[in-house]
């Protein structure tokens, strides 16, 4: 499982304040702690209320790169924020994200090629997030076809079915688990799959329990990557144990410690 740490996001109170006040130490601590906890990459998101997202994204990238050297996921709905960010990323970049809209694909697929970045494609368009599997598959196929046409390697494409909170869209979680497997038969080679895990529990009172239960099920549905909170220790233990049970890690009595020491 490729783990993208979600904590540097203006949606969080602590990170939001640090971004507004340009408080480097808070962001740098979040970067180092997520890496130590097992993150393979860090998601950077200025948050919904950023007044100058280009400036904030540049500041986040530079601040994080002073203390860690790892792939960075540039999380913004604005293509120009991603484009300006890509110029600064030293390690690998992940574009988070494009939708299935042609205006987005026309800009972001060529940028992914130019910067040798990975690309996350959300199965949504101007009409919003589809509520059924067929429409999600159709939008995923549109993104895959566009990448193939433009010469972007589909192995570097992550399809995201867009996870909705279980308290407002309870029937969607099961559909997302099913469609994760179906994305794999769109093309050969297949695209990879990813979810924003914490979406599933937003607004609920049992957030961590819901997150780790859903993650375990998604791993059983062959999920390749997740944006999640790597500081949630029970979540990380569930992730490692799920991979063990699916024979993706070798069993020993101390498998949790062995995984962490890799
Ligand atoms: N797919 C992709 N990218 C994504 C998402 C996705 N990026 C953003 C998001 N979804 C994943 N990251 C988060 C980060 C925080 C929360 C949820 C998902 C979250 N935050 C608390 C809340 O809103 O309740 C903040 C509260 C606090 O201050 O503690 O839940 O799906 N490609």
PDB file of C-alpha atoms and ligand atoms in Angstrom:
ATOM      1  CA  UNK A   1       0.000   0.000   0.000  1.00  0.00           C
ATOM      2  CA  UNK A   2       1.284   3.415  -0.971  1.00  0.00           C
ATOM      3  CA  UNK A   3       0.549   5.741   1.963  1.00  0.00           C
ATOM      4  CA  UNK A   4       0.013   9.481   1.486  1.00  0.00           C
ATOM      5  CA  UNK A   5      -0.088  11.424   4.787  1.00  0.00           C
ATOM      6  CA  UNK A   6      -3.142  13.719   4.935  1.00  0.00           C
ATOM      7  CA  UNK A   7      -2.321  15.986   7.893  1.00  0.00           C
ATOM      8  CA  UNK A   8      -0.852  19.008   6.072  1.00  0.00           C
ATOM      9  CA  UNK A   9      -4.268  20.277   5.014  1.00  0.00           C
ATOM     10  CA  UNK A  10      -5.816  23.662   5.845  1.00  0.00           C
ATOM     11  CA  UNK A  11      -9.007  21.742   6.687  1.00  0.00           C
ATOM     12  CA  UNK A  12      -7.276  20.794   9.960  1.00  0.00           C
ATOM     13  CA  UNK A  13      -7.319  23.557  12.578  1.00  0.00           C
ATOM     14  CA  UNK A  14      -3.636  23.198  13.475  1.00  0.00           C
ATOM     15  CA  UNK A  15      -2.352  23.157   9.898  1.00  0.00           C
ATOM     16  CA  UNK A  16      -4.834  25.863   8.829  1.00  0.00           C
ATOM     17  CA  UNK A  17      -3.536  28.243  11.474  1.00  0.00           C
ATOM     18  CA  UNK A  18       0.095  27.424  10.633  1.00  0.00           C
ATOM     19  CA  UNK A  19      -0.528  28.170   6.928  1.00  0.00           C
ATOM     20  CA  UNK A  20      -2.229  31.498   7.693  1.00  0.00           C
ATOM     21  CA  UNK A  21       0.520  32.577  10.092  1.00  0.00           C
ATOM     22  CA  UNK A  22       3.371  31.009   8.068  1.00  0.00           C
ATOM     23  CA  UNK A  23       4.453  29.039  11.142  1.00  0.00           C
ATOM     24  CA  UNK A  24       7.083  26.691   9.681  1.00  0.00           C
ATOM     25  CA  UNK A  25       7.719  24.632  12.807  1.00  0.00           C
ATOM     26  CA  UNK A  26       4.165  23.191  12.941  1.00  0.00           C
ATOM     27  CA  UNK A  27       4.239  22.114   9.273  1.00  0.00           C
ATOM     28  CA  UNK A  28       7.779  20.709   9.533  1.00  0.00           C
ATOM     29  CA  UNK A  29       6.855  18.681  12.607  1.00  0.00           C
ATOM     30  CA  UNK A  30       3.789  17.258  10.803  1.00  0.00           C
ATOM     31  CA  UNK A  31       6.022  16.330   7.839  1.00  0.00           C
ATOM     32  CA  UNK A  32       8.652  14.549   9.942  1.00  0.00           C
ATOM     33  CA  UNK A  33       6.150  12.744  12.174  1.00  0.00           C
ATOM     34  CA  UNK A  34       4.125  11.439   9.210  1.00  0.00           C
ATOM     35  CA  UNK A  35       7.282  10.190   7.505  1.00  0.00           C
ATOM     36  CA  UNK A  36       8.460   8.427  10.677  1.00  0.00           C
ATOM     37  CA  UNK A  37       5.013   6.834  11.079  1.00  0.00           C
ATOM     38  CA  UNK A  38       5.267   5.218   7.624  1.00  0.00           C
ATOM     39  CA  UNK A  39       4.008   7.755   5.065  1.00  0.00           C
ATOM     40  CA  UNK A  40       5.509   7.235   1.584  1.00  0.00           C
ATOM     41  CA  UNK A  41       4.393  10.693   0.411  1.00  0.00           C
ATOM     42  CA  UNK A  42       2.792  13.826   1.883  1.00  0.00           C
ATOM     43  CA  UNK A  43      -0.398  15.488   0.683  1.00  0.00           C
ATOM     44  CA  UNK A  44      -0.185  19.305   0.679  1.00  0.00           C
ATOM     45  CA  UNK A  45      -3.483  21.217   0.662  1.00  0.00           C
ATOM     46  CA  UNK A  46      -3.784  24.942   1.514  1.00  0.00           C
ATOM     47  CA  UNK A  47      -7.397  24.466   2.596  1.00  0.00           C
ATOM     48  CA  UNK A  48     -10.662  25.872   1.321  1.00  0.00           C
ATOM     49  CA  UNK A  49     -10.200  29.373   2.780  1.00  0.00           C
ATOM     50  CA  UNK A  50      -6.703  30.194   1.497  1.00  0.00           C
ATOM     51  CA  UNK A  51      -6.664  33.786   0.157  1.00  0.00           C
ATOM     52  CA  UNK A  52      -3.619  33.197  -2.072  1.00  0.00           C
ATOM     53  CA  UNK A  53      -3.378  29.451  -2.796  1.00  0.00           C
ATOM     54  CA  UNK A  54      -0.399  29.775  -5.188  1.00  0.00           C
ATOM     55  CA  UNK A  55       1.645  31.572  -2.545  1.00  0.00           C
ATOM     56  CA  UNK A  56       0.499  29.166   0.190  1.00  0.00           C
ATOM     57  CA  UNK A  57       1.291  26.071  -1.913  1.00  0.00           C
ATOM     58  CA  UNK A  58       4.764  27.394  -2.746  1.00  0.00           C
ATOM     59  CA  UNK A  59       5.370  28.097   0.948  1.00  0.00           C
ATOM     60  CA  UNK A  60       4.179  24.594   1.950  1.00  0.00           C
ATOM     61  CA  UNK A  61       6.452  22.889  -0.593  1.00  0.00           C
ATOM     62  CA  UNK A  62       9.527  24.898   0.391  1.00  0.00           C
ATOM     63  CA  UNK A  63       8.827  24.492   4.108  1.00  0.00           C
ATOM     64  CA  UNK A  64       8.377  20.718   3.865  1.00  0.00           C
ATOM     65  CA  UNK A  65      11.406  20.214   1.598  1.00  0.00           C
ATOM     66  CA  UNK A  66      13.665  21.835   4.212  1.00  0.00           C
ATOM     67  CA  UNK A  67      13.125  18.798   6.470  1.00  0.00           C
ATOM     68  CA  UNK A  68      12.105  15.795   4.342  1.00  0.00           C
ATOM     69  CA  UNK A  69      13.015  14.434   0.904  1.00  0.00           C
ATOM     70  CA  UNK A  70       9.989  12.449  -0.280  1.00  0.00           C
ATOM     71  CA  UNK A  71       7.233  12.537  -2.931  1.00  0.00           C
ATOM     72  CA  UNK A  72       4.703  15.362  -2.526  1.00  0.00           C
ATOM     73  CA  UNK A  73       1.039  15.242  -3.519  1.00  0.00           C
ATOM     74  CA  UNK A  74      -0.125  18.681  -4.661  1.00  0.00           C
ATOM     75  CA  UNK A  75      -3.777  18.779  -3.600  1.00  0.00           C
ATOM     76  CA  UNK A  76      -5.764  21.576  -5.241  1.00  0.00           C
ATOM     77  CA  UNK A  77      -8.783  21.972  -7.485  1.00  0.00           C
ATOM     78  CA  UNK A  78      -6.971  24.839  -9.243  1.00  0.00           C
ATOM     79  CA  UNK A  79      -4.691  23.804 -12.135  1.00  0.00           C
ATOM     80  CA  UNK A  80      -2.525  26.934 -11.794  1.00  0.00           C
ATOM     81  CA  UNK A  81      -1.775  26.117  -8.131  1.00  0.00           C
ATOM     82  CA  UNK A  82      -0.591  22.654  -9.195  1.00  0.00           C
ATOM     83  CA  UNK A  83       1.405  24.030 -12.129  1.00  0.00           C
ATOM     84  CA  UNK A  84       3.265  26.579  -9.972  1.00  0.00           C
ATOM     85  CA  UNK A  85       3.864  23.915  -7.314  1.00  0.00           C
ATOM     86  CA  UNK A  86       5.308  21.404  -9.794  1.00  0.00           C
ATOM     87  CA  UNK A  87       8.127  23.831 -10.599  1.00  0.00           C
ATOM     88  CA  UNK A  88       9.392  23.588  -7.008  1.00  0.00           C
ATOM     89  CA  UNK A  89       9.052  19.880  -6.162  1.00  0.00           C
ATOM     90  CA  UNK A  90      12.484  18.198  -5.929  1.00  0.00           C
ATOM     91  CA  UNK A  91      11.452  14.574  -5.333  1.00  0.00           C
ATOM     92  CA  UNK A  92       8.563  12.954  -7.246  1.00  0.00           C
ATOM     93  CA  UNK A  93       5.296  14.884  -7.553  1.00  0.00           C
ATOM     94  CA  UNK A  94       1.755  13.536  -7.478  1.00  0.00           C
ATOM     95  CA  UNK A  95      -0.925  15.702  -9.100  1.00  0.00           C
ATOM     96  CA  UNK A  96      -4.005  15.613  -6.840  1.00  0.00           C
ATOM     97  CA  UNK A  97      -6.131  15.820  -8.886  1.00  0.00           C
ATOM     98  CA  UNK A  98      -7.887  15.981 -12.237  1.00  0.00           C
ATOM     99  CA  UNK A  99     -11.574  15.339 -12.778  1.00  0.00           C
ATOM    100  CA  UNK A 100     -12.964  13.671 -15.915  1.00  0.00           C
ATOM    101  CA  UNK A 101     -13.743  17.109 -17.429  1.00  0.00           C
ATOM    102  CA  UNK A 102     -11.867  17.718 -20.679  1.00  0.00           C
ATOM    103  CA  UNK A 103     -10.796  21.247 -19.625  1.00  0.00           C
ATOM    104  CA  UNK A 104      -8.979  19.737 -16.633  1.00  0.00           C
ATOM    105  CA  UNK A 105      -7.504  16.797 -18.572  1.00  0.00           C
ATOM    106  CA  UNK A 106      -6.214  19.126 -21.330  1.00  0.00           C
ATOM    107  CA  UNK A 107      -4.052  20.961 -18.780  1.00  0.00           C
ATOM    108  CA  UNK A 108      -3.145  18.364 -16.161  1.00  0.00           C
ATOM    109  CA  UNK A 109      -2.258  15.298 -18.291  1.00  0.00           C
ATOM    110  CA  UNK A 110       0.402  17.236 -20.266  1.00  0.00           C
ATOM    111  CA  UNK A 111       1.743  18.655 -16.977  1.00  0.00           C
ATOM    112  CA  UNK A 112       2.014  15.126 -15.542  1.00  0.00           C
ATOM    113  CA  UNK A 113       3.988  14.102 -18.648  1.00  0.00           C
ATOM    114  CA  UNK A 114       6.231  17.185 -18.543  1.00  0.00           C
ATOM    115  CA  UNK A 115       7.127  16.742 -14.854  1.00  0.00           C
ATOM    116  CA  UNK A 116       7.107  12.912 -14.831  1.00  0.00           C
ATOM    117  CA  UNK A 117       4.490  13.133 -12.077  1.00  0.00           C
ATOM    118  CA  UNK A 118       1.860  10.616 -10.996  1.00  0.00           C
ATOM    119  CA  UNK A 119      -1.730  11.706 -11.573  1.00  0.00           C
ATOM    120  CA  UNK A 120      -4.854  11.137  -9.475  1.00  0.00           C
ATOM    121  CA  UNK A 121      -8.075  11.085 -11.507  1.00  0.00           C
ATOM    122  CA  UNK A 122     -11.346  11.598  -9.634  1.00  0.00           C
ATOM    123  CA  UNK A 123     -14.456   9.950 -11.070  1.00  0.00           C
ATOM    124  CA  UNK A 124     -16.425  13.160 -11.091  1.00  0.00           C
ATOM    125  CA  UNK A 125     -17.301  15.834 -13.615  1.00  0.00           C
ATOM    126  CA  UNK A 126     -19.317  19.053 -13.740  1.00  0.00           C
ATOM    127  CA  UNK A 127     -22.397  17.105 -12.639  1.00  0.00           C
ATOM    128  CA  UNK A 128     -20.674  16.158  -9.365  1.00  0.00           C
ATOM    129  CA  UNK A 129     -19.961  12.741  -7.845  1.00  0.00           C
ATOM    130  CA  UNK A 130     -21.972   9.958  -9.473  1.00  0.00           C
ATOM    131  CA  UNK A 131     -24.166   7.895  -7.162  1.00  0.00           C
ATOM    132  CA  UNK A 132     -23.802   4.632  -9.075  1.00  0.00           C
ATOM    133  CA  UNK A 133     -21.060   2.272 -10.226  1.00  0.00           C
ATOM    134  CA  UNK A 134     -21.654   2.460 -13.979  1.00  0.00           C
ATOM    135  CA  UNK A 135     -21.211   6.213 -14.105  1.00  0.00           C
ATOM    136  CA  UNK A 136     -18.038   6.007 -11.968  1.00  0.00           C
ATOM    137  CA  UNK A 137     -16.678   3.365 -14.360  1.00  0.00           C
ATOM    138  CA  UNK A 138     -17.582   5.496 -17.373  1.00  0.00           C
ATOM    139  CA  UNK A 139     -15.730   8.519 -15.966  1.00  0.00           C
ATOM    140  CA  UNK A 140     -12.719   6.379 -14.999  1.00  0.00           C
ATOM    141  CA  UNK A 141     -12.633   4.939 -18.541  1.00  0.00           C
ATOM    142  CA  UNK A 142     -12.748   8.482 -19.955  1.00  0.00           C
ATOM    143  CA  UNK A 143      -9.712   9.487 -17.856  1.00  0.00           C
ATOM    144  CA  UNK A 144      -7.804   6.306 -18.808  1.00  0.00           C
ATOM    145  CA  UNK A 145      -8.568   6.811 -22.534  1.00  0.00           C
ATOM    146  CA  UNK A 146      -7.420  10.426 -22.363  1.00  0.00           C
ATOM    147  CA  UNK A 147      -4.109   9.414 -20.740  1.00  0.00           C
ATOM    148  CA  UNK A 148      -3.559   6.727 -23.397  1.00  0.00           C
ATOM    149  CA  UNK A 149      -4.295   9.212 -26.190  1.00  0.00           C
ATOM    150  CA  UNK A 150      -1.859  11.755 -24.805  1.00  0.00           C
ATOM    151  CA  UNK A 151       0.863   9.193 -24.074  1.00  0.00           C
ATOM    152  CA  UNK A 152       0.749   9.278 -20.249  1.00  0.00           C
ATOM    153  CA  UNK A 153       1.565   5.825 -18.756  1.00  0.00           C
ATOM    154  CA  UNK A 154      -1.572   4.379 -17.136  1.00  0.00           C
ATOM    155  CA  UNK A 155       0.584   2.678 -14.448  1.00  0.00           C
ATOM    156  CA  UNK A 156       1.211   6.187 -13.086  1.00  0.00           C
ATOM    157  CA  UNK A 157      -2.514   6.991 -12.987  1.00  0.00           C
ATOM    158  CA  UNK A 158      -4.486   6.532  -9.747  1.00  0.00           C
ATOM    159  CA  UNK A 159      -8.269   6.375 -10.118  1.00  0.00           C
ATOM    160  CA  UNK A 160     -10.186   7.711  -7.087  1.00  0.00           C
ATOM    161  CA  UNK A 161     -13.883   6.714  -6.859  1.00  0.00           C
ATOM    162  CA  UNK A 162     -14.496   9.611  -4.397  1.00  0.00           C
ATOM    163  CA  UNK A 163     -15.428   8.292  -0.964  1.00  0.00           C
ATOM    164  CA  UNK A 164     -18.499   9.964   0.598  1.00  0.00           C
ATOM    165  CA  UNK A 165     -19.303  10.178   4.334  1.00  0.00           C
ATOM    166  CA  UNK A 166     -21.167   7.076   5.491  1.00  0.00           C
ATOM    167  CA  UNK A 167     -23.559   9.164   7.609  1.00  0.00           C
ATOM    168  CA  UNK A 168     -24.990  10.980   4.579  1.00  0.00           C
ATOM    169  CA  UNK A 169     -24.513   8.421   1.768  1.00  0.00           C
ATOM    170  CA  UNK A 170     -24.603   5.054   3.458  1.00  0.00           C
ATOM    171  CA  UNK A 171     -25.270   3.027   0.299  1.00  0.00           C
ATOM    172  CA  UNK A 172     -22.187   4.474  -1.440  1.00  0.00           C
ATOM    173  CA  UNK A 173     -19.464   2.799   0.650  1.00  0.00           C
ATOM    174  CA  UNK A 174     -20.321  -0.693  -0.585  1.00  0.00           C
ATOM    175  CA  UNK A 175     -20.523   0.518  -4.194  1.00  0.00           C
ATOM    176  CA  UNK A 176     -17.090   2.127  -3.886  1.00  0.00           C
ATOM    177  CA  UNK A 177     -15.614  -1.167  -2.649  1.00  0.00           C
ATOM    178  CA  UNK A 178     -17.093  -3.018  -5.645  1.00  0.00           C
ATOM    179  CA  UNK A 179     -16.035  -0.455  -8.232  1.00  0.00           C
ATOM    180  CA  UNK A 180     -12.422  -0.431  -6.936  1.00  0.00           C
ATOM    181  CA  UNK A 181     -12.048  -3.945  -8.345  1.00  0.00           C
ATOM    182  CA  UNK A 182     -13.820  -3.080 -11.592  1.00  0.00           C
ATOM    183  CA  UNK A 183     -11.405  -0.188 -12.314  1.00  0.00           C
ATOM    184  CA  UNK A 184      -8.732  -2.868 -12.761  1.00  0.00           C
ATOM    185  CA  UNK A 185     -10.384  -4.285 -15.868  1.00  0.00           C
ATOM    186  CA  UNK A 186     -10.649  -0.980 -17.757  1.00  0.00           C
ATOM    187  CA  UNK A 187      -7.261  -1.387 -19.427  1.00  0.00           C
ATOM    188  CA  UNK A 188      -4.046  -3.436 -19.628  1.00  0.00           C
ATOM    189  CA  UNK A 189      -1.933  -2.367 -17.869  1.00  0.00           C
ATOM    190  CA  UNK A 190      -4.580  -1.368 -15.313  1.00  0.00           C
ATOM    191  CA  UNK A 191      -4.720   1.997 -13.580  1.00  0.00           C
ATOM    192  CA  UNK A 192      -3.921   2.026  -9.867  1.00  0.00           C
ATOM    193  CA  UNK A 193      -6.597   2.873  -7.292  1.00  0.00           C
ATOM    194  CA  UNK A 194      -6.650   5.343  -4.402  1.00  0.00           C
ATOM    195  CA  UNK A 195      -9.103   6.718  -1.826  1.00  0.00           C
ATOM    196  CA  UNK A 196      -9.214   9.679   0.543  1.00  0.00           C
ATOM    197  CA  UNK A 197      -9.918   7.486   3.542  1.00  0.00           C
ATOM    198  CA  UNK A 198     -11.039  10.012   6.187  1.00  0.00           C
ATOM    199  CA  UNK A 199     -13.915  11.192   3.973  1.00  0.00           C
ATOM    200  CA  UNK A 200     -15.785   8.015   4.985  1.00  0.00           C
ATOM    201  CA  UNK A 201     -16.124   9.100   8.646  1.00  0.00           C
ATOM    202  CA  UNK A 202     -16.596  12.883   8.375  1.00  0.00           C
ATOM    203  CA  UNK A 203     -19.288  14.062  10.760  1.00  0.00           C
ATOM    204  CA  UNK A 204     -19.489  10.734  12.634  1.00  0.00           C
ATOM    205  CA  UNK A 205     -18.573  10.074  16.274  1.00  0.00           C
ATOM    206  CA  UNK A 206     -16.599   6.834  15.700  1.00  0.00           C
ATOM    207  CA  UNK A 207     -14.183   8.241  13.160  1.00  0.00           C
ATOM    208  CA  UNK A 208     -11.163   6.026  13.764  1.00  0.00           C
ATOM    209  CA  UNK A 209     -13.128   2.785  14.019  1.00  0.00           C
ATOM    210  CA  UNK A 210     -14.961   3.568  10.778  1.00  0.00           C
ATOM    211  CA  UNK A 211     -11.728   4.583   9.013  1.00  0.00           C
ATOM    212  CA  UNK A 212      -9.845   1.410   9.870  1.00  0.00           C
ATOM    213  CA  UNK A 213     -12.753  -0.922   9.152  1.00  0.00           C
ATOM    214  CA  UNK A 214     -13.273   0.647   5.711  1.00  0.00           C
ATOM    215  CA  UNK A 215      -9.533   0.568   4.985  1.00  0.00           C
ATOM    216  CA  UNK A 216      -9.366  -3.143   5.725  1.00  0.00           C
ATOM    217  CA  UNK A 217     -12.242  -3.792   3.318  1.00  0.00           C
ATOM    218  CA  UNK A 218     -10.716  -1.567   0.630  1.00  0.00           C
ATOM    219  CA  UNK A 219      -7.392  -3.403   0.912  1.00  0.00           C
ATOM    220  CA  UNK A 220      -9.306  -6.633   0.339  1.00  0.00           C
ATOM    221  CA  UNK A 221     -10.684  -4.943  -2.810  1.00  0.00           C
ATOM    222  CA  UNK A 222      -7.075  -4.499  -4.020  1.00  0.00           C
ATOM    223  CA  UNK A 223      -6.669  -0.813  -3.158  1.00  0.00           C
ATOM    224  CA  UNK A 224      -3.182   0.404  -4.168  1.00  0.00           C
ATOM    225  CA  UNK A 225      -2.899   3.713  -2.290  1.00  0.00           C
ATOM    226  CA  UNK A 226      -4.649   5.800   0.362  1.00  0.00           C
ATOM    227  CA  UNK A 227      -4.558   9.346   1.674  1.00  0.00           C
ATOM    228  CA  UNK A 228      -4.831   8.816   5.434  1.00  0.00           C
ATOM    229  CA  UNK A 229      -3.619   9.810   8.909  1.00  0.00           C
ATOM    230  CA  UNK A 230      -0.447   7.773   9.490  1.00  0.00           C
ATOM    231  CA  UNK A 231      -0.291   8.965  13.126  1.00  0.00           C
ATOM    232  CA  UNK A 232      -3.398   6.864  13.873  1.00  0.00           C
ATOM    233  CA  UNK A 233      -1.589   3.822  15.224  1.00  0.00           C
ATOM    234  CA  UNK A 234      -4.566   1.458  15.237  1.00  0.00           C
ATOM    235  CA  UNK A 235      -5.202   2.404  11.603  1.00  0.00           C
ATOM    236  CA  UNK A 236      -1.607   1.596  10.648  1.00  0.00           C
ATOM    237  CA  UNK A 237      -1.761  -1.714  12.562  1.00  0.00           C
ATOM    238  CA  UNK A 238      -4.973  -2.584  10.708  1.00  0.00           C
ATOM    239  CA  UNK A 239      -3.314  -1.747   7.392  1.00  0.00           C
ATOM    240  CA  UNK A 240      -0.300  -3.941   8.102  1.00  0.00           C
ATOM    241  CA  UNK A 241      -2.462  -6.795   9.406  1.00  0.00           C
ATOM    242  CA  UNK A 242      -4.782  -6.631   6.372  1.00  0.00           C
ATOM    243  CA  UNK A 243      -1.783  -6.961   4.062  1.00  0.00           C
ATOM    244  CA  UNK A 244      -0.502  -9.855   6.147  1.00  0.00           C
ATOM    245  CA  UNK A 245      -3.797 -11.719   5.922  1.00  0.00           C
ATOM    246  CA  UNK A 246      -3.844 -11.180   2.156  1.00  0.00           C
ATOM    247  CA  UNK A 247      -0.337 -12.715   1.994  1.00  0.00           C
ATOM    248  CA  UNK A 248       1.300  -9.420   0.961  1.00  0.00           C
ATOM    249  CA  UNK A 249       3.685  -9.538   3.981  1.00  0.00           C
ATOM    250  CA  UNK A 250       5.419 -12.585   5.445  1.00  0.00           C
ATOM    251  CA  UNK A 251       4.103 -13.677   8.854  1.00  0.00           C
ATOM    252  CA  UNK A 252       6.266 -13.703  11.984  1.00  0.00           C
ATOM    253  CA  UNK A 253       5.141 -13.127  15.591  1.00  0.00           C
ATOM    254  CA  UNK A 254       6.694  -9.660  15.545  1.00  0.00           C
ATOM    255  CA  UNK A 255       5.309  -8.694  12.129  1.00  0.00           C
ATOM    256  CA  UNK A 256       4.118  -5.245  13.278  1.00  0.00           C
ATOM    257  CA  UNK A 257       7.598  -4.253  14.472  1.00  0.00           C
ATOM    258  CA  UNK A 258       9.224  -5.893  11.458  1.00  0.00           C
ATOM    259  CA  UNK A 259       7.046  -3.849   9.058  1.00  0.00           C
ATOM    260  CA  UNK A 260       7.850  -0.587  10.855  1.00  0.00           C
ATOM    261  CA  UNK A 261      11.622  -1.227  10.805  1.00  0.00           C
ATOM    262  CA  UNK A 262      11.746  -1.648   7.016  1.00  0.00           C
TER     263      UNK A 262
HETATM  264  N1  LIG B   1      -9.375  12.173  -2.714  1.00  0.00           N
HETATM  265  C1  LIG B   1      -8.246  12.824  -3.093  1.00  0.00           C
HETATM  266  N2  LIG B   1      -7.691  13.818  -2.358  1.00  0.00           N
HETATM  267  C2  LIG B   1      -8.303  14.206  -1.213  1.00  0.00           C
HETATM  268  C3  LIG B   1      -9.474  13.569  -0.769  1.00  0.00           C
HETATM  269  C4  LIG B   1     -10.023  12.526  -1.566  1.00  0.00           C
HETATM  270  N3  LIG B   1      -7.754  15.216  -0.478  1.00  0.00           N
HETATM  271  C5  LIG B   1      -8.470  15.778   0.649  1.00  0.00           C
HETATM  272  C6  LIG B   1      -9.274  14.698   1.368  1.00  0.00           C
HETATM  273  N4  LIG B   1     -10.052  13.938   0.425  1.00  0.00           N
HETATM  274  C7  LIG B   1      -8.351  13.777   2.133  1.00  0.00           C
HETATM  275  N5  LIG B   1      -7.808  14.450   3.268  1.00  0.00           N
HETATM  276  C8  LIG B   1      -8.590  14.716   4.399  1.00  0.00           C
HETATM  277  C9  LIG B   1      -8.077  15.558   5.359  1.00  0.00           C
HETATM  278  C10 LIG B   1      -8.808  15.838   6.496  1.00  0.00           C
HETATM  279  C11 LIG B   1     -10.061  15.288   6.684  1.00  0.00           C
HETATM  280  C12 LIG B   1     -10.574  14.431   5.726  1.00  0.00           C
HETATM  281  C13 LIG B   1      -9.841  14.137   4.580  1.00  0.00           C
HETATM  282  C14 LIG B   1     -10.872  15.604   7.904  1.00  0.00           C
HETATM  283  N6  LIG B   1     -10.572  16.682   8.601  1.00  0.00           N
HETATM  284  C15 LIG B   1     -11.267  17.073   9.797  1.00  0.00           C
HETATM  285  C16 LIG B   1     -12.770  17.294   9.495  1.00  0.00           C
HETATM  286  O1  LIG B   1     -13.083  17.865   8.436  1.00  0.00           O
HETATM  287  O2  LIG B   1     -13.583  16.896  10.299  1.00  0.00           O
HETATM  288  C17 LIG B   1     -10.674  18.354  10.350  1.00  0.00           C
HETATM  289  C18 LIG B   1     -11.074  18.608  11.797  1.00  0.00           C
HETATM  290  C19 LIG B   1      -9.895  18.958  12.687  1.00  0.00           C
HETATM  291  O3  LIG B   1      -9.491  20.131  12.740  1.00  0.00           O
HETATM  292  O4  LIG B   1      -9.373  18.067  13.340  1.00  0.00           O
HETATM  293  O5  LIG B   1     -11.792  14.882   8.207  1.00  0.00           O
HETATM  294  O6  LIG B   1     -11.059  11.906  -1.257  1.00  0.00           O
HETATM  295  N7  LIG B   1      -7.648  12.442  -4.229  1.00  0.00           N
END
